Coordinates of N, CA, C and O in Angstrom, one line a residue:
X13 N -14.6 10.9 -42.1 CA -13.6 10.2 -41.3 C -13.7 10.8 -39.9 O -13.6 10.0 -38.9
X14 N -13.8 12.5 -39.8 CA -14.0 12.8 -38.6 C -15.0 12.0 -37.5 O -14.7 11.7 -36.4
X15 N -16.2 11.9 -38.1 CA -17.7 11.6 -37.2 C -17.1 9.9 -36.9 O -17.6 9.3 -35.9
X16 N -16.1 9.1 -37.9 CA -15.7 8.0 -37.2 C -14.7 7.8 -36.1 O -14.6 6.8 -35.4
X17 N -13.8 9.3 -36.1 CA -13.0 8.5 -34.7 C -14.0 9.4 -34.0 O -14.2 8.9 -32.8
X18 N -14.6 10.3 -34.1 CA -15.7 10.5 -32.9 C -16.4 9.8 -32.0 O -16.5 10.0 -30.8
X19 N -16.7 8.8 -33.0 CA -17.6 7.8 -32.3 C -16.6 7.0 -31.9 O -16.8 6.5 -30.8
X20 N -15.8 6.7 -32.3 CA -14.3 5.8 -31.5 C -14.2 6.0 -30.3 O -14.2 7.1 -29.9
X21 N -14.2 4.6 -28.9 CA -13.6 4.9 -27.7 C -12.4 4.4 -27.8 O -12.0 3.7 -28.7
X22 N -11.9 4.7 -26.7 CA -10.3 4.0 -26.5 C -10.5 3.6 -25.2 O -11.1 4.4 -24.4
X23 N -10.2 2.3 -24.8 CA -10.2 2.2 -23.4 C -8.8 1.3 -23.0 O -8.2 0.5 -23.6
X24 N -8.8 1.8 -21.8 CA -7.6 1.4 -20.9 C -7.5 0.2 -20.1 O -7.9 0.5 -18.9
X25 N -7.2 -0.9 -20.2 CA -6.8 -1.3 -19.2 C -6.4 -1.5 -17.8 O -5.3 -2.1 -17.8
X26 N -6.7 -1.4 -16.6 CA -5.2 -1.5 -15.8 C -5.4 -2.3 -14.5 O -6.4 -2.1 -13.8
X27 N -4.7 -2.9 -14.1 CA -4.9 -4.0 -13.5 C -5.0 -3.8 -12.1 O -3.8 -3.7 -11.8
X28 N -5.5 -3.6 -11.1 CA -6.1 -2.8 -10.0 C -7.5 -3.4 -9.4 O -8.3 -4.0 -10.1
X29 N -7.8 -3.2 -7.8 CA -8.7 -3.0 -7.6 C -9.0 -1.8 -6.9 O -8.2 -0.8 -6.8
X30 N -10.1 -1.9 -6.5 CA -11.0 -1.0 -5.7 C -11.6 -1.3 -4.4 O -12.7 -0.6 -4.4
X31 N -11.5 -1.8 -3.5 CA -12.1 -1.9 -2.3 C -12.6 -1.3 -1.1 O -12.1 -1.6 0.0
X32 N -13.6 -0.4 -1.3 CA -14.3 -0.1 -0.2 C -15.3 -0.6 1.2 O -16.0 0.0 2.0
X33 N -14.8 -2.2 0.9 CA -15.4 -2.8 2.0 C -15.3 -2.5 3.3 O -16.1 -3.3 3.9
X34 N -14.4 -1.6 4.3 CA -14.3 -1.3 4.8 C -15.0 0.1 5.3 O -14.7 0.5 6.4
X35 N -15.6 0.7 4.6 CA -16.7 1.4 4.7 C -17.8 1.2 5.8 O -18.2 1.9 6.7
X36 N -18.2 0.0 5.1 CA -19.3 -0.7 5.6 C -19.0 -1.1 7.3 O -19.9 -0.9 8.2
X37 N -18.3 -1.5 7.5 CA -17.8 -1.7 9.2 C -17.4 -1.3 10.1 O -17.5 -1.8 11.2
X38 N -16.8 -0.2 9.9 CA -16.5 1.0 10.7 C -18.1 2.1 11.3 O -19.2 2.5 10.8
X39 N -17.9 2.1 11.9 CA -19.0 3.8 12.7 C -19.9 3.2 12.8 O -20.0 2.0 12.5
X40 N -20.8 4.2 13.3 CA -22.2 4.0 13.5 C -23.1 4.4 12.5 O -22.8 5.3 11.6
X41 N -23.9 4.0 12.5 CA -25.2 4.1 10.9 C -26.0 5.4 11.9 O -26.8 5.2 12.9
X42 N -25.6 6.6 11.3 CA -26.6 7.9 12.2 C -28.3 7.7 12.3 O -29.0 7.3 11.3
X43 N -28.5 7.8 13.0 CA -29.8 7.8 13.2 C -31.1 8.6 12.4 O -32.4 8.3 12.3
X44 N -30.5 9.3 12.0 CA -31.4 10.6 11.2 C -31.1 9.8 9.5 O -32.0 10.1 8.7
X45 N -30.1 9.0 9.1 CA -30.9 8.2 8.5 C -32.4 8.1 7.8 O -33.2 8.3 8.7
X46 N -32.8 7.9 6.9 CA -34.4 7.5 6.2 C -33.9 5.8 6.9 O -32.7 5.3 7.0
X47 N -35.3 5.1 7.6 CA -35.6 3.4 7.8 C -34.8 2.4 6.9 O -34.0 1.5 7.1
X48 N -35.4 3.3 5.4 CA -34.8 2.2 4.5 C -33.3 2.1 3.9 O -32.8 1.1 3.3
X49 N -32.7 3.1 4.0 CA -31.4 3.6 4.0 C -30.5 2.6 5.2 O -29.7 1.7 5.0
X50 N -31.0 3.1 6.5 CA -30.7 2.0 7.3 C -30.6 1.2 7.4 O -29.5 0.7 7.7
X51 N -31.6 0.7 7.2 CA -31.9 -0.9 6.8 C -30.7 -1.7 6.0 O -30.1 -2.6 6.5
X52 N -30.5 -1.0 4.6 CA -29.7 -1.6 3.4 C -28.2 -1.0 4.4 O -27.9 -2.0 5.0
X53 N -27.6 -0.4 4.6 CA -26.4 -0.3 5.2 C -26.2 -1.0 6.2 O -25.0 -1.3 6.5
X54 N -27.1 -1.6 7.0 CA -27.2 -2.5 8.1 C -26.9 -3.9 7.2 O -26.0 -4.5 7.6
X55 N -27.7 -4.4 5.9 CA -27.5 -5.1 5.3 C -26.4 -5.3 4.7 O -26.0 -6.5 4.7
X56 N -25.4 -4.1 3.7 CA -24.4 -4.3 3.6 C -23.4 -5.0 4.2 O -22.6 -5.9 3.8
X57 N -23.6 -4.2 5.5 CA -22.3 -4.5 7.0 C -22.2 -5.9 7.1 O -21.3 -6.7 7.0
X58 N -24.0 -6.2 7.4 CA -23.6 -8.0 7.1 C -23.4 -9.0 6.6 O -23.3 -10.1 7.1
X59 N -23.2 -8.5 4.6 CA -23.1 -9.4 3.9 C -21.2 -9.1 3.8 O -20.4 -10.0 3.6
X60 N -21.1 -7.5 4.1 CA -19.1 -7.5 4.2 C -18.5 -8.3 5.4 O -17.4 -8.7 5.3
X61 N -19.1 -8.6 6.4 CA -18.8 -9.0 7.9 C -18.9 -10.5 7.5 O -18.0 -11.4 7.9
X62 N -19.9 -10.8 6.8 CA -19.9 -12.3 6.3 C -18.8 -13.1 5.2 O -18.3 -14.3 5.2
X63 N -18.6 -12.3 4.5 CA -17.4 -12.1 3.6 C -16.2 -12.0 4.7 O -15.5 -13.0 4.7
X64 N -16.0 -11.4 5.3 CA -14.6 -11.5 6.1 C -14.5 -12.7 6.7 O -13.4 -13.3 6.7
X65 N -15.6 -13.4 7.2 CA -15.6 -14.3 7.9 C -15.3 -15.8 6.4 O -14.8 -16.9 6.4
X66 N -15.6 -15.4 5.9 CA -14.7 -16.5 4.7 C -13.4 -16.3 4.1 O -12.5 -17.1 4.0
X67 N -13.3 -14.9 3.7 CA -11.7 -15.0 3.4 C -11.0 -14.9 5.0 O -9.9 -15.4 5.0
X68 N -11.4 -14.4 6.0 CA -10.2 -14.2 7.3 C -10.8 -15.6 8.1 O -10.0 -15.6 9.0
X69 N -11.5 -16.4 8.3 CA -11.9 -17.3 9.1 C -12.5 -16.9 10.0 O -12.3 -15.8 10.4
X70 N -13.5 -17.7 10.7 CA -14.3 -17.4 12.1 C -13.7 -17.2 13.2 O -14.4 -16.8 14.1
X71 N -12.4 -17.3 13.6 CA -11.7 -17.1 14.7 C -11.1 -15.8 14.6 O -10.5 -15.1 13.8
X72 N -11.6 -15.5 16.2 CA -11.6 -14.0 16.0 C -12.3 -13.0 15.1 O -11.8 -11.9 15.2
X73 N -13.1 -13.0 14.5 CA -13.6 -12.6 13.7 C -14.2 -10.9 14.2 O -14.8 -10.2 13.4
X74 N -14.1 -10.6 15.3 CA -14.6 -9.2 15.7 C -13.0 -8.3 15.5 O -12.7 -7.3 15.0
X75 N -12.3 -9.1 16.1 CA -10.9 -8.5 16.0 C -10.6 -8.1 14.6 O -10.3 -7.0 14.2
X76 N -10.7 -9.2 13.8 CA -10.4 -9.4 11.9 C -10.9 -7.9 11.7 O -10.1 -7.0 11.5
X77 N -12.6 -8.0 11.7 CA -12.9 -7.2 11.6 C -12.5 -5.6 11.5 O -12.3 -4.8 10.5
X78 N -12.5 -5.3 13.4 CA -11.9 -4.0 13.7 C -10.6 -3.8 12.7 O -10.6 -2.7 12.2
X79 N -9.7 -4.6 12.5 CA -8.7 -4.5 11.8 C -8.8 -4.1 10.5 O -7.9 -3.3 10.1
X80 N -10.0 -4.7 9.6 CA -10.1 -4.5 8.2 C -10.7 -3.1 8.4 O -10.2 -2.4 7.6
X81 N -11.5 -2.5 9.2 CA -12.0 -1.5 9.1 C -10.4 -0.1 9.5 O -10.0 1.0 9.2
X82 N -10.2 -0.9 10.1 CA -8.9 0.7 10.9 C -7.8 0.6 10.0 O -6.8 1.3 10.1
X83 N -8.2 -0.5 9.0 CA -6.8 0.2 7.9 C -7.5 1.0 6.5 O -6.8 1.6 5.7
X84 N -9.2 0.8 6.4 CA -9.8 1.8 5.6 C -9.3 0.8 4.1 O -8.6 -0.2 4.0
X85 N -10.0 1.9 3.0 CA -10.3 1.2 2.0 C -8.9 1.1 1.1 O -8.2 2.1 1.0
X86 N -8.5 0.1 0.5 CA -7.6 -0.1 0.1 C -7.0 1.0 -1.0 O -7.7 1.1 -2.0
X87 N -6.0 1.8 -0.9 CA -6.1 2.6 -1.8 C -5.3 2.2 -3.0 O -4.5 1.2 -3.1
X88 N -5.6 3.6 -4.0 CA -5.0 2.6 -5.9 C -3.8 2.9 -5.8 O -3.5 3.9 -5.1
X89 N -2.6 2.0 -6.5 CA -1.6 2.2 -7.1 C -1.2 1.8 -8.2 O -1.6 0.9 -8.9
X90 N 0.0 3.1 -8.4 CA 0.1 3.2 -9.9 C 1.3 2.4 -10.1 O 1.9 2.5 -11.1
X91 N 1.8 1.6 -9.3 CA 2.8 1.0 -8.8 C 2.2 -0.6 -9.0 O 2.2 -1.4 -8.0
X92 N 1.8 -1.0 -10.3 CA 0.9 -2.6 -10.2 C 1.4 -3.5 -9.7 O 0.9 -4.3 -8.9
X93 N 2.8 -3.6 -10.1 CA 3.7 -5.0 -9.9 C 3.5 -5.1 -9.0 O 3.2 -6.2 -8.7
X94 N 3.4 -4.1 -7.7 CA 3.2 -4.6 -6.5 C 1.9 -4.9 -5.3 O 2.0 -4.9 -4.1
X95 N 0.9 -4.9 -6.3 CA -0.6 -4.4 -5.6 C -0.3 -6.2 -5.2 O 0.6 -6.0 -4.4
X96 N -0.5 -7.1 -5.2 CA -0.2 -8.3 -5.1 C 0.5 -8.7 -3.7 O 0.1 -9.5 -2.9
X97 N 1.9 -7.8 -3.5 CA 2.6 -8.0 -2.1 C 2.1 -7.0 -1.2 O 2.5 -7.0 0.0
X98 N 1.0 -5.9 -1.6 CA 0.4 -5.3 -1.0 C -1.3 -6.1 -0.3 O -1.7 -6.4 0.8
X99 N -1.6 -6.3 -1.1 CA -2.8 -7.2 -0.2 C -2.5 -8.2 0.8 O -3.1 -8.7 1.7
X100 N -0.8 -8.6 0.3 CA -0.6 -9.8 1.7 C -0.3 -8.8 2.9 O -0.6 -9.0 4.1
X101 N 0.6 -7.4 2.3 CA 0.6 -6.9 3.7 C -0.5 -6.8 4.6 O -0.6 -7.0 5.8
X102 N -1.5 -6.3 3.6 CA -3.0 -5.8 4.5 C -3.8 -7.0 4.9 O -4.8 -6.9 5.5
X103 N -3.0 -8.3 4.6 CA -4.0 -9.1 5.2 C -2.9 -9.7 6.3 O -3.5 -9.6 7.4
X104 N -2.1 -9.9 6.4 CA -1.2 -10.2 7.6 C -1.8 -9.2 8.3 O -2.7 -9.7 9.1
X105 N -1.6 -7.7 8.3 CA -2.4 -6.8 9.5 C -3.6 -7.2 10.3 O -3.7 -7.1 11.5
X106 N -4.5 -7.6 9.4 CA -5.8 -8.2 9.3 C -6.1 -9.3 10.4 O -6.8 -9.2 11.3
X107 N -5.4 -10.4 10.1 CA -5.2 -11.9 10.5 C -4.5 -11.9 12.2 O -4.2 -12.9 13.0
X108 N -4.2 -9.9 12.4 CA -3.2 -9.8 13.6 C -1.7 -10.3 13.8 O -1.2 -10.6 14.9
X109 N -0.9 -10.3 12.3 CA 0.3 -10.8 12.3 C 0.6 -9.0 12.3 O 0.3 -8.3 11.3
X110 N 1.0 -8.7 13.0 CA 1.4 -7.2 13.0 C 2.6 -7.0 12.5 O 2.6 -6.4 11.4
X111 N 4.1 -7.6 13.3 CA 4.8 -8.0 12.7 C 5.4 -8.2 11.5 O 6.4 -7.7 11.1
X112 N 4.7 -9.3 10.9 CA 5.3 -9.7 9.5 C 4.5 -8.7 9.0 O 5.0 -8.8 7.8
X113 N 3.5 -7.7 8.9 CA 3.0 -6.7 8.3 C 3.7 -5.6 7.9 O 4.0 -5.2 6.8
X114 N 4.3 -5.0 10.0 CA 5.3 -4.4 9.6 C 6.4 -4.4 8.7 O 6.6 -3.4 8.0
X115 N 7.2 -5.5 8.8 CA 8.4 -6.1 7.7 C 7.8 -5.8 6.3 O 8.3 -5.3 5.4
X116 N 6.7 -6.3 6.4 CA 6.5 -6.5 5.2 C 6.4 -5.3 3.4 O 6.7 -5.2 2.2
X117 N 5.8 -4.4 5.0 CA 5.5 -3.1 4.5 C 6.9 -2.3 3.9 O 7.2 -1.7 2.9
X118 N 7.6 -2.8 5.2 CA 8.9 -2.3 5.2 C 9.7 -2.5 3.9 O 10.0 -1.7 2.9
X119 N 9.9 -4.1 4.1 CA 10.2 -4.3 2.5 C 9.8 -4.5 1.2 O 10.6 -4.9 0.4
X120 N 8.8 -4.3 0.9 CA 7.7 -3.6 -0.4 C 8.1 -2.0 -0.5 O 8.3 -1.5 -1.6
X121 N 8.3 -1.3 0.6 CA 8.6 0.0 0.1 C 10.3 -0.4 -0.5 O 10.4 -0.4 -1.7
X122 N 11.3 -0.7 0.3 CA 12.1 -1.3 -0.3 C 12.6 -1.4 -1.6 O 13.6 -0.8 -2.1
X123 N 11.4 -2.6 -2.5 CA 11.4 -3.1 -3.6 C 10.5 -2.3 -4.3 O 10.6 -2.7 -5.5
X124 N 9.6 -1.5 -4.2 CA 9.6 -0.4 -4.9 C 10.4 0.9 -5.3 O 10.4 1.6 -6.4
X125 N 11.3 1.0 -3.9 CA 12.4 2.3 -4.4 C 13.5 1.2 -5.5 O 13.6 1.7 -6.6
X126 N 14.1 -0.1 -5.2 CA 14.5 -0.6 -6.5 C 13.7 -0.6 -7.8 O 13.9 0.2 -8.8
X127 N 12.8 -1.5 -7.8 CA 12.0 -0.7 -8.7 C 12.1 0.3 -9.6 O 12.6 0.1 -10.8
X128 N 11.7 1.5 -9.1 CA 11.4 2.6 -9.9 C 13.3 2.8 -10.2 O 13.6 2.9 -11.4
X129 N 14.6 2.9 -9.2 CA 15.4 2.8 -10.3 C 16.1 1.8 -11.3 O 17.0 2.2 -12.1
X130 N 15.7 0.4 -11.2 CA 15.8 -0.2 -12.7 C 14.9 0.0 -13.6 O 15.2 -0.5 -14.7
X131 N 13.5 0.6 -13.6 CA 12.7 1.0 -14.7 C 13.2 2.8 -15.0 O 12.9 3.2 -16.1
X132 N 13.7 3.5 -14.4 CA 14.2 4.9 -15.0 C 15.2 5.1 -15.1 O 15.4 6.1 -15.7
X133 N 16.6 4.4 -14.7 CA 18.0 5.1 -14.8 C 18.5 5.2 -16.3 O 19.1 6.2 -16.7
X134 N 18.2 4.1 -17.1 CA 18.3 4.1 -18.9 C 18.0 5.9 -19.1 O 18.8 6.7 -19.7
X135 N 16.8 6.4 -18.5 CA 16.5 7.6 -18.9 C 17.5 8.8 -18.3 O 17.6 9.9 -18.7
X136 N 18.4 8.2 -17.3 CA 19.1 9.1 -17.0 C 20.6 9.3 -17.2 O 21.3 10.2 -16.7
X137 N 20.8 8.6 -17.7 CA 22.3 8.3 -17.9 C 23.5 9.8 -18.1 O 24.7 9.8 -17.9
X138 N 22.9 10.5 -18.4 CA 23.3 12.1 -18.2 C 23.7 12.7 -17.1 O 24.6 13.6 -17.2
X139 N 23.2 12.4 -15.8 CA 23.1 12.9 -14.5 C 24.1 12.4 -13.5 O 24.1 11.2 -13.6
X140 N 24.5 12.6 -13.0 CA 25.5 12.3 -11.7 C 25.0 11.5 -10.8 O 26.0 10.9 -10.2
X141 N 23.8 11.1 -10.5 CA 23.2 10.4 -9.9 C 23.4 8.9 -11.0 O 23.8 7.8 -10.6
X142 N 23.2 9.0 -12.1 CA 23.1 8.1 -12.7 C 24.9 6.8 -12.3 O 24.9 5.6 -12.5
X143 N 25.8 7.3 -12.0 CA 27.0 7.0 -11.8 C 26.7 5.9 -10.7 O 27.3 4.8 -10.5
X144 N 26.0 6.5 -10.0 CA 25.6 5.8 -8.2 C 24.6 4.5 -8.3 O 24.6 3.7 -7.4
X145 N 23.8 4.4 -9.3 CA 23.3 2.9 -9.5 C 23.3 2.5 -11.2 O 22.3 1.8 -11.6
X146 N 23.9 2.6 -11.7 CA 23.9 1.9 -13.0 C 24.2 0.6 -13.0 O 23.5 -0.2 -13.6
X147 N 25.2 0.3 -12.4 CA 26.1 -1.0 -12.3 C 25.1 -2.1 -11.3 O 25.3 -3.3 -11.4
X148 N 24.1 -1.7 -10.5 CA 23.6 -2.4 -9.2 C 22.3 -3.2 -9.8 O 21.4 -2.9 -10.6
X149 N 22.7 -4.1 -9.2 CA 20.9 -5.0 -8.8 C 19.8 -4.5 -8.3 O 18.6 -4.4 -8.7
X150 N 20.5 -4.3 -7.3 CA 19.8 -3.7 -5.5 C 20.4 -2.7 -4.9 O 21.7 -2.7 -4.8
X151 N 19.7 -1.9 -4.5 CA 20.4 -1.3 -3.3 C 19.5 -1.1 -2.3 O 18.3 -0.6 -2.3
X152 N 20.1 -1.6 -1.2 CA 19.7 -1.9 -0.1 C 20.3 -0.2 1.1 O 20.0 -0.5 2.2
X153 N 20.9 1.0 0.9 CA 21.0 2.0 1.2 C 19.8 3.2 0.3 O 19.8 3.8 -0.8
X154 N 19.0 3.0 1.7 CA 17.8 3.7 1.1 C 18.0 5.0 1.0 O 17.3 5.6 0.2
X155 N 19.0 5.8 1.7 CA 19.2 7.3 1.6 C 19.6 7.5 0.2 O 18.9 8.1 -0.6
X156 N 20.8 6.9 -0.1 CA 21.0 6.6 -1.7 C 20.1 6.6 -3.2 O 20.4 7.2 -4.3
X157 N 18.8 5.7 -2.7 CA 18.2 5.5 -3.2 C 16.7 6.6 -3.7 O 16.2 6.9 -4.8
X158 N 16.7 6.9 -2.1 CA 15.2 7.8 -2.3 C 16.5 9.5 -3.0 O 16.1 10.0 -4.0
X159 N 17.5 9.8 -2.4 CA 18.5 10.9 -3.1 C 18.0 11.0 -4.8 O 17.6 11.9 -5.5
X160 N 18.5 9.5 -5.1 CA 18.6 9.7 -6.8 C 17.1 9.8 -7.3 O 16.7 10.5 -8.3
X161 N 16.4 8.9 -6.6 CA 15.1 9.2 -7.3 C 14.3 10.8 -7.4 O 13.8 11.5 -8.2
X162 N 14.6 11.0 -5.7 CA 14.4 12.8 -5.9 C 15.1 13.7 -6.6 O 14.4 14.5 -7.1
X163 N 16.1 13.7 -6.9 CA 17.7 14.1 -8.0 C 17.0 14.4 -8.8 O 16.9 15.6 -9.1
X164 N 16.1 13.1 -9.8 CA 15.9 12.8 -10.8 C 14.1 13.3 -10.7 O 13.5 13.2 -11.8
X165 N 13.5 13.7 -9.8 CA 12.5 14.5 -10.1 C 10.9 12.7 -10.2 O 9.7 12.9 -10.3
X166 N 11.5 11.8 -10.1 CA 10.3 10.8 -10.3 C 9.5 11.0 -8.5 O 8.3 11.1 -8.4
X167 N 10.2 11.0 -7.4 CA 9.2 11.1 -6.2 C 9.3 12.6 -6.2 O 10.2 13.4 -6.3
X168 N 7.5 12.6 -5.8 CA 7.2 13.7 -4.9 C 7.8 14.6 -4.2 O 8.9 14.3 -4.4
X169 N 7.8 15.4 -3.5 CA 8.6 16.0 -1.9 C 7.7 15.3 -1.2 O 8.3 14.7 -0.3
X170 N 6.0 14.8 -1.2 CA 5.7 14.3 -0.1 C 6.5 12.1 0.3 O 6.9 11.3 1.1
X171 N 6.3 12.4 -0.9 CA 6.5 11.0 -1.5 C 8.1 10.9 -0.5 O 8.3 10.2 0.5
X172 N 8.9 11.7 -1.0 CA 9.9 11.5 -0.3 C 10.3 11.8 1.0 O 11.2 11.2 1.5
X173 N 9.5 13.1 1.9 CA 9.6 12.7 3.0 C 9.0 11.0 3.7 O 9.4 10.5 4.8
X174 N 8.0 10.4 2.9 CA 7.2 9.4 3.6 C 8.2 8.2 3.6 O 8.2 7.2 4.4
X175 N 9.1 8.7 2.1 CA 10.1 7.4 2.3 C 11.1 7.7 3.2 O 11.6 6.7 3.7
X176 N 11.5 8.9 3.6 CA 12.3 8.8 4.9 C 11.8 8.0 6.2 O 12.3 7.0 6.7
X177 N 10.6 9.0 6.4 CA 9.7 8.3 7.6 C 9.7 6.5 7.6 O 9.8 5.7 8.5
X178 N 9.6 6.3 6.3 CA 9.5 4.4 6.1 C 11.1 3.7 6.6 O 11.2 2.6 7.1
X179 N 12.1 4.8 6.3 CA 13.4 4.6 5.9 C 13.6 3.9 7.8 O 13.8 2.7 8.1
X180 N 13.3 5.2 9.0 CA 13.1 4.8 10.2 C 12.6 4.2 10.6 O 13.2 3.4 11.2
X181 N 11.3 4.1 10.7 CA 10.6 2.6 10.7 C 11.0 1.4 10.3 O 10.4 0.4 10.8
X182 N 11.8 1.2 9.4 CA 12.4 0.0 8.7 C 13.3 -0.5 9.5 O 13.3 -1.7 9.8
X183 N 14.2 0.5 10.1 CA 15.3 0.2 10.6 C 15.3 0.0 12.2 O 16.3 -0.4 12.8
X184 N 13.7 0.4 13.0 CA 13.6 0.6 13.7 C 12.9 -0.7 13.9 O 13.2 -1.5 14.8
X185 N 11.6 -1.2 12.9 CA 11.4 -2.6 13.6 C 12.3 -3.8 12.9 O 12.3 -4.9 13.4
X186 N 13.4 -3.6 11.4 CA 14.4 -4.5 11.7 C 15.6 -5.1 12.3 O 16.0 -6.3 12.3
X187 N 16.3 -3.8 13.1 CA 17.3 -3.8 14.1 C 16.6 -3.7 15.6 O 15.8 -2.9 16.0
X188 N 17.1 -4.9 16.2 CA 16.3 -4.9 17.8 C 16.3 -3.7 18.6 O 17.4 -3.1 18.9
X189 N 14.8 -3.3 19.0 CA 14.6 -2.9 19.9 C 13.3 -3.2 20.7 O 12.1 -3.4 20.3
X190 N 13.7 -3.3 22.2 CA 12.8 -4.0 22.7 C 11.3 -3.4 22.7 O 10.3 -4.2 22.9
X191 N 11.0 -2.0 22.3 CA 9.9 -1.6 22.0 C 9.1 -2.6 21.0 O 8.1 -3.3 21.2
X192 N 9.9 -2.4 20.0 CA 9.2 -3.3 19.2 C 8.1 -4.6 19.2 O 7.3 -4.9 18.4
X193 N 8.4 -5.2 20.5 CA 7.6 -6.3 21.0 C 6.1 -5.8 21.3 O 5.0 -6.3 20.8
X194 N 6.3 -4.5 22.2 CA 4.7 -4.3 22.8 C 4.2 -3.2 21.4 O 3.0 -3.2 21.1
X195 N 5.0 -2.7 20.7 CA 4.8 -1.5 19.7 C 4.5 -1.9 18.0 O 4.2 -1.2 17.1
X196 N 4.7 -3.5 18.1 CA 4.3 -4.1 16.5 C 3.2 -3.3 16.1 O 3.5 -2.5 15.2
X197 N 1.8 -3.4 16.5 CA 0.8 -3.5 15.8 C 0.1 -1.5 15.8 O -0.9 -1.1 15.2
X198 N 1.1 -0.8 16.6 CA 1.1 0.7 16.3 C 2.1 0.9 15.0 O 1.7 1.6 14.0
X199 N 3.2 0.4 15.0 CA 4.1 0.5 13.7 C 3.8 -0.2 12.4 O 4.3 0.5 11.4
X200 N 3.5 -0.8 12.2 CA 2.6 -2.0 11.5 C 1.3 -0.7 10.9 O 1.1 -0.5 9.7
X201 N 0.7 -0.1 11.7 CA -0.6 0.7 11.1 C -0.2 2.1 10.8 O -0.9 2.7 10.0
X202 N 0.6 2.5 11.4 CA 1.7 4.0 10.9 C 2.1 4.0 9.7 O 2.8 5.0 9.3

């Protein structure tokens, strides 16, 4: 029986991608390079560059470009439900909607800090924090929010400073300020 689950795999599903197409379009191909190394990375560049120009359109397409490259390769999350409202952000960026990127971003982090407390508070019902969202839908008071989840040990310290930093940014391209007009597409990539 042993030598049968030996040979047993288990494999996992999980619903995700991987995209390092942005690799390919960024820098310069070094020169010290081997010909044929060159060559095929030269090749890549322009079958990803060709590919952009079908999913983002021919218009503009150097800009598209620069963009897909300066936001780098898409990174994993363990966070699935939302890998979906994440690719629209990264393609709004993309397309030069800086704006609706920014928001967008804004509110995905949002609906992730909801999130994670209707999928863990059942586990916490013990804690004092638990008193502060049991009863809620939503909560739209992110200090509140990112508090209990830290309380409760599920975010990081880095994690949770970044949700502060998001917390200002949020508030900074949702409530007017005239910066915001010339400053979209810096806050948007922050």
């Amino acid at each position: 029986m042993s030598a049968i689950m030996d040979a047993m795999r288990r494999y996992r599903m999980i619903n995700g991608t991987f995209d390092t197409r942005s690799q390919f379009v960024v820098g310069d191909i070094p020169l010290e390079w081997e010909p044929n190394i060159r060559a095929q990375h030269l090749s890549n560049r322009r079958s990803v560059v060709e590919g952009l120009k079908y999913e983002f359109g021919e218009e503009n397409l150097g800009e598209k470009v620069a963009e897909f490259g300066a936001l780098g390769s898409e990174p994993f999350s363990v966070v699935a439900y939302h890998n979906l409202f994440f690719r629209q952000v990264r393609r709004s960026f993309v397309f030069g909607s800086h704006y609706p990127a920014l928001v967008g971003c804004c509110a995905l982090g949002e609906r992730i800090l909801n999130h994670l407390i209707h999928e863990f508070r059942e586990d916490f019902k013990g804690t004092t924090e638990y008193k502060l969202v049991y009863d809620k839908e939503s909560f739209d008071d992110w200090t509140k929010a990112i508090d209990v989840l830290e309380a409760w040990a599920i975010l990081l310290p880095d994690v949770v400073a970044d949700y502060r930093r998001l917390r200002t940014k949020r508030n900074d391209a949702i409530h007017f300020r005239p910066e915001t007009l010339t400053r979209a597409r810096d806050m948007a990539f922050e």
